[in-house]
mmCIF file of C-alpha atoms in Angstrom:
data_model
loop_
_atom_site.group_PDB
_atom_site.id
_atom_site.type_symbol
_atom_site.label_atom_id
_atom_site.label_comp_id
_atom_site.label_asym_id
_atom_site.label_seq_id
_atom_site.Cartn_x
_atom_site.Cartn_y
_atom_site.Cartn_z
ATOM 1 C CA MET A 1325 68.193 12.173 19.043
ATOM 2 C CA SER A 1326 64.818 10.924 17.891
ATOM 3 C CA VAL A 1327 62.084 9.582 20.153
ATOM 4 C CA ASN A 1328 59.248 9.809 17.669
ATOM 5 C CA GLY A 1329 56.018 7.954 18.167
ATOM 6 C CA ILE A 1330 56.049 7.781 21.958
ATOM 7 C CA GLY A 1331 52.416 8.051 23.054
ATOM 8 C CA ASN A 1332 51.178 6.911 19.656
ATOM 9 C CA TYR A 1333 49.433 3.546 19.695
ATOM 10 C CA ASN A 1334 51.297 2.503 16.573
ATOM 11 C CA TYR A 1335 54.801 3.224 17.984
ATOM 12 C CA ALA A 1336 56.053 2.936 14.418
ATOM 13 C CA SER A 1337 58.907 5.385 14.763
ATOM 14 C CA ASN A 1338 61.004 3.799 17.493
ATOM 15 C CA TYR A 1339 59.103 0.789 18.729
ATOM 16 C CA VAL A 1340 58.734 -1.935 16.160
ATOM 17 C CA GLY A 1341 55.597 -3.609 17.391
ATOM 18 C CA MET A 1342 52.158 -4.254 16.038
ATOM 19 C CA ASN A 1343 50.140 -1.625 14.239
ATOM 20 C CA LYS A 1344 46.374 -1.307 14.694
ATOM 21 C CA ALA A 1345 45.550 -3.736 11.861
ATOM 22 C CA ALA A 1346 47.878 -6.399 13.303
ATOM 23 C CA GLN A 1347 46.408 -5.861 16.776
ATOM 24 C CA MET A 1348 42.907 -6.358 15.381
ATOM 25 C CA ARG A 1349 43.950 -9.591 13.633
ATOM 26 C CA ASN A 1350 45.449 -10.904 16.873
ATOM 27 C CA ARG A 1351 42.319 -10.064 18.842
ATOM 28 C CA GLN A 1352 40.368 -12.287 16.491
ATOM 29 C CA LYS A 1353 42.627 -15.280 17.149
ATOM 30 C CA PRO A 1354 41.652 -17.652 19.942
ATOM 31 C CA ALA A 1355 43.428 -16.916 23.199
ATOM 32 C CA MET A 1356 45.635 -19.620 24.673
ATOM 33 C CA GLY A 1357 46.075 -20.051 28.406
ATOM 34 C CA ASN A 1358 44.821 -17.722 31.105
ATOM 35 C CA VAL A 1359 42.481 -15.051 29.725
ATOM 36 C CA GLY A 1360 43.828 -12.502 32.216
ATOM 37 C CA ASN A 1361 47.420 -13.140 31.200
ATOM 38 C CA THR A 1362 49.047 -10.292 29.268
ATOM 39 C CA GLN A 1363 52.190 -10.454 27.202
ATOM 40 C CA THR A 1364 54.832 -7.803 27.731
ATOM 41 C CA SER A 1365 57.877 -6.872 25.725
ATOM 42 C CA ASN A 1366 61.352 -6.230 27.013
ATOM 43 C CA ILE A 1367 62.429 -3.222 24.974
ATOM 44 C CA THR A 1368 65.713 -1.501 25.719
ATOM 45 C CA LEU A 1369 66.783 1.720 24.049
ATOM 46 C CA HIS A 1370 70.484 2.490 24.456
ATOM 47 C CA TYR A 1371 70.799 6.282 24.565
ATOM 48 C CA THR A 1372 74.050 6.493 26.483
ATOM 49 C CA GLY A 1373 77.200 5.916 24.511
ATOM 50 C CA GLU A 1374 80.527 4.870 25.912
ATOM 51 C CA ASN A 1375 83.390 7.357 26.130
ATOM 52 C CA GLY A 1376 81.002 10.279 25.621
ATOM 53 C CA HIS A 1377 79.822 9.188 22.173
ATOM 54 C CA LYS A 1378 76.486 10.807 21.412
ATOM 55 C CA VAL A 1379 73.680 8.464 20.382
ATOM 56 C CA LEU A 1380 71.893 9.966 17.384
ATOM 57 C CA THR A 1381 68.988 7.512 17.192
ATOM 58 C CA ALA A 1382 67.982 4.250 18.821
ATOM 59 C CA VAL A 1383 65.462 1.501 18.190
ATOM 60 C CA GLY A 1384 64.305 -1.409 20.324
ATOM 61 C CA PHE A 1385 62.413 -4.539 19.364
ATOM 62 C CA PRO A 1386 59.929 -6.584 21.409
ATOM 63 C CA ASP A 1387 62.185 -9.658 21.290
ATOM 64 C CA GLY A 1388 64.922 -7.827 23.207
ATOM 65 C CA ILE A 1389 67.306 -6.771 20.414
ATOM 66 C CA SER A 1390 68.135 -3.124 19.890
ATOM 67 C CA ALA A 1391 70.362 -0.818 17.885
ATOM 68 C CA SER A 1392 71.814 2.665 18.325
ATOM 69 C CA VAL A 1393 73.428 4.934 15.750
ATOM 70 C CA TYR A 1394 76.540 7.040 16.477
ATOM 71 C CA LYS A 1395 79.006 9.012 14.408
ATOM 72 C CA ALA A 1396 81.998 6.775 13.733
ATOM 73 C CA ASP A 1397 85.233 7.523 15.555
ATOM 74 C CA ASN A 1398 86.925 8.480 12.281
ATOM 75 C CA TYR A 1399 83.996 10.590 11.006
ATOM 76 C CA ASN A 1400 84.732 13.255 8.427
ATOM 77 C CA ASP A 1401 82.331 15.364 6.387
ATOM 78 C CA ALA A 1402 83.899 14.418 3.054
ATOM 79 C CA ASP A 1403 83.214 10.707 3.571
ATOM 80 C CA PRO A 1404 80.641 10.419 6.388
ATOM 81 C CA GLU A 1405 80.605 7.199 8.365
ATOM 82 C CA TYR A 1406 78.226 6.164 11.146
ATOM 83 C CA ARG A 1407 78.561 3.286 13.563
ATOM 84 C CA VAL A 1408 75.528 1.139 14.330
ATOM 85 C CA ARG A 1409 75.778 -0.851 17.546
ATOM 86 C CA HIS A 1410 73.407 -3.813 17.541
ATOM 87 C CA TRP A 1411 72.601 -5.674 20.779
ATOM 88 C CA ASP A 1412 71.282 -9.236 20.778
ATOM 89 C CA LYS A 1413 68.791 -10.658 23.282
ATOM 90 C CA SER A 1414 71.604 -11.468 25.721
ATOM 91 C CA GLY A 1415 73.017 -7.941 25.703
ATOM 92 C CA ASN A 1416 76.034 -8.785 23.540
ATOM 93 C CA TYR A 1417 76.711 -6.243 20.835
ATOM 94 C CA THR A 1418 78.355 -5.939 17.457
ATOM 95 C CA ASP A 1419 79.379 -2.742 15.722
ATOM 96 C CA THR A 1420 78.811 -2.105 12.042
ATOM 97 C CA ASN A 1421 80.451 0.882 10.398
ATOM 98 C CA VAL A 1422 78.332 2.305 7.592
ATOM 99 C CA LYS A 1423 79.804 4.593 4.947
ATOM 100 C CA ILE A 1424 76.771 6.734 4.156
ATOM 101 C CA ASN A 1425 77.798 7.443 0.547
ATOM 102 C CA ASP A 1426 78.022 3.683 -0.132
ATOM 103 C CA VAL A 1427 74.506 2.827 1.072
ATOM 104 C CA ASP A 1428 72.191 1.742 -1.745
ATOM 105 C CA PRO A 1429 68.598 2.069 -0.457
ATOM 106 C CA GLU A 1430 67.516 -0.424 -3.136
ATOM 107 C CA ASN A 1431 69.873 -3.037 -1.673
ATOM 108 C CA ALA A 1432 70.604 -2.254 1.953
ATOM 109 C CA SER A 1433 70.306 -3.895 5.336
ATOM 110 C CA TYR A 1434 68.046 -2.577 8.063
ATOM 111 C CA LEU A 1435 71.117 -1.483 10.042
ATOM 112 C CA GLU A 1436 72.576 0.367 7.046
ATOM 113 C CA MET A 1437 69.276 2.169 6.535
ATOM 114 C CA LEU A 1438 69.145 3.176 10.199
ATOM 115 C CA ALA A 1439 72.446 4.984 9.675
ATOM 116 C CA TYR A 1440 71.400 6.382 6.283
ATOM 117 C CA ALA A 1441 68.079 7.790 7.519
ATOM 118 C CA THR A 1442 69.695 9.184 10.660
ATOM 119 C CA TYR A 1443 72.365 10.943 8.601
ATOM 120 C CA SER A 1444 69.708 12.468 6.341
ATOM 121 C CA ASP A 1445 67.933 13.976 9.354
ATOM 122 C CA VAL A 1446 71.119 15.109 11.136
ATOM 123 C CA GLN A 1447 72.307 16.889 7.992
ATOM 124 C CA GLY A 1448 68.920 18.639 7.652
ATOM 125 C CA CYS A 1449 68.187 17.068 4.257
ATOM 126 C CA THR A 1450 64.984 15.587 5.694
ATOM 127 C CA SER A 1451 62.989 16.248 8.813
ATOM 128 C CA ASP A 1452 61.855 12.728 9.779
ATOM 129 C CA ALA A 1453 63.609 10.219 7.523
ATOM 130 C CA PHE A 1454 64.297 8.031 10.565
ATOM 131 C CA GLY A 1455 60.602 7.883 11.462
ATOM 132 C CA HIS A 1456 59.585 7.388 7.843
ATOM 133 C CA PHE A 1457 62.119 4.589 7.429
ATOM 134 C CA MET A 1458 60.833 2.902 10.587
ATOM 135 C CA SER A 1459 57.232 3.118 9.365
ATOM 136 C CA ALA A 1460 58.000 1.913 5.843
ATOM 137 C CA ALA A 1461 60.289 -0.891 7.022
ATOM 138 C CA GLY A 1462 57.291 -2.440 8.776
ATOM 139 C CA GLY A 1463 55.444 -2.619 5.462
ATOM 140 C CA VAL A 1464 52.167 -0.982 4.481
ATOM 141 C CA ASN A 1465 50.288 -3.652 6.438
ATOM 142 C CA GLY A 1466 52.640 -3.487 9.414
ATOM 143 C CA ASP A 1467 53.392 -7.168 9.038
ATOM 144 C CA ILE A 1468 57.172 -7.072 8.478
ATOM 145 C CA THR A 1469 59.244 -7.667 11.579
ATOM 146 C CA TYR A 1470 62.966 -7.825 12.220
ATOM 147 C CA ASP A 1471 65.110 -9.956 14.477
ATOM 148 C CA GLY A 1472 68.795 -10.543 15.135
ATOM 149 C CA ASP A 1473 69.267 -12.261 11.773
ATOM 150 C CA SER A 1474 67.018 -10.221 9.481
ATOM 151 C CA VAL A 1475 68.502 -6.822 10.421
ATOM 152 C CA ASN A 1476 71.472 -7.715 8.206
ATOM 153 C CA LEU A 1477 69.505 -9.000 5.182
ATOM 154 C CA LYS A 1478 69.544 -6.771 2.106
ATOM 155 C CA LYS A 1479 66.167 -5.394 0.971
ATOM 156 C CA ASP A 1480 64.777 -2.785 -1.376
ATOM 157 C CA PHE A 1481 63.892 -0.184 1.247
ATOM 158 C CA MET A 1482 63.497 2.511 -1.404
ATOM 159 C CA ASN A 1483 60.558 0.600 -2.844
ATOM 160 C CA MET A 1484 59.141 0.076 0.656
ATOM 161 C CA VAL A 1485 59.217 3.852 1.236
ATOM 162 C CA LYS A 1486 57.586 4.352 -2.176
ATOM 163 C CA GLU A 1487 54.783 1.920 -1.264
ATOM 164 C CA PHE A 1488 54.228 3.672 2.054
ATOM 165 C CA MET A 1489 54.278 7.054 0.304
ATOM 166 C CA GLN A 1490 51.667 5.806 -2.190
ATOM 167 C CA MET A 1491 49.504 4.520 0.661
ATOM 168 C CA GLN A 1492 49.532 8.046 2.138
ATOM 169 C CA TYR A 1493 48.454 9.465 -1.220
ATOM 170 C CA ASP A 1494 45.716 6.861 -1.695
ATOM 171 C CA SER A 1495 44.430 7.663 1.803
ATOM 172 C CA ASN A 1496 44.197 11.350 0.881
ATOM 173 C CA ASN A 1497 46.902 12.178 3.425
ATOM 174 C CA LEU A 1498 48.743 14.640 1.229
ATOM 175 C CA THR A 1499 50.796 16.002 4.115
ATOM 176 C CA GLY A 1500 52.027 12.473 4.886
ATOM 177 C CA TYR A 1501 52.587 11.799 1.200
ATOM 178 C CA LEU A 1502 54.730 14.917 0.763
ATOM 179 C CA SER A 1503 56.695 14.148 3.911
ATOM 180 C CA PHE A 1504 57.501 10.604 2.737
ATOM 181 C CA LYS A 1505 58.199 11.957 -0.761
ATOM 182 C CA LYS A 1506 60.915 14.221 0.641
ATOM 183 C CA PHE A 1507 62.723 11.146 2.010
ATOM 184 C CA TYR A 1508 62.066 9.193 -1.200
ATOM 185 C CA ASP A 1509 63.454 12.050 -3.316
ATOM 186 C CA TYR A 1510 66.521 12.248 -1.056
ATOM 187 C CA MET A 1511 67.192 8.554 -1.704
ATOM 188 C CA ALA A 1512 66.568 8.961 -5.460
ATOM 189 C CA ASP A 1513 68.912 11.975 -5.663
ATOM 190 C CA GLY A 1514 71.650 9.958 -3.993
ATOM 191 C CA ARG A 1515 71.328 7.353 -6.746
ATOM 192 C CA ASN A 1516 72.156 9.864 -9.503
#
């Protein structure tokens, strides 16, 4: 189970909120209403599965939606399948079964990539693909957000990871670059 980023102001790994640059932009905007009024988020992480199912990873969003990743009931090593349970703002959920070998990181939904990155970490192929996916999915400027509709839209997440990896390199963060590169290479190897 991953709870990366807790205590980090960016919360990029499990809390999809604003990064430092977005916070700075918002501070420069005129405040509306009571100056002492603060806005809070209602984030719920579902770490308890029904019928003893183990939650592998979970993510919550400020608008109240959340998702958790489990092994599918019919999981087998030859054709791995994960189940992503996605809750809407009202607490209603839908399940999406994701066949890991069928995920195309260049054309995948956010929910598919949650399962894909989780599988990569669980299998030991990567050490923080889930966290790296979460960071990259927010974009290099931290300005990409997801809601109940956009979590199912197909995107080129492989390119998003590549852009984030390049940002690490350009910032002289070679440790970060190599860590993201391991996830990028894992995705590229799966394409061959």
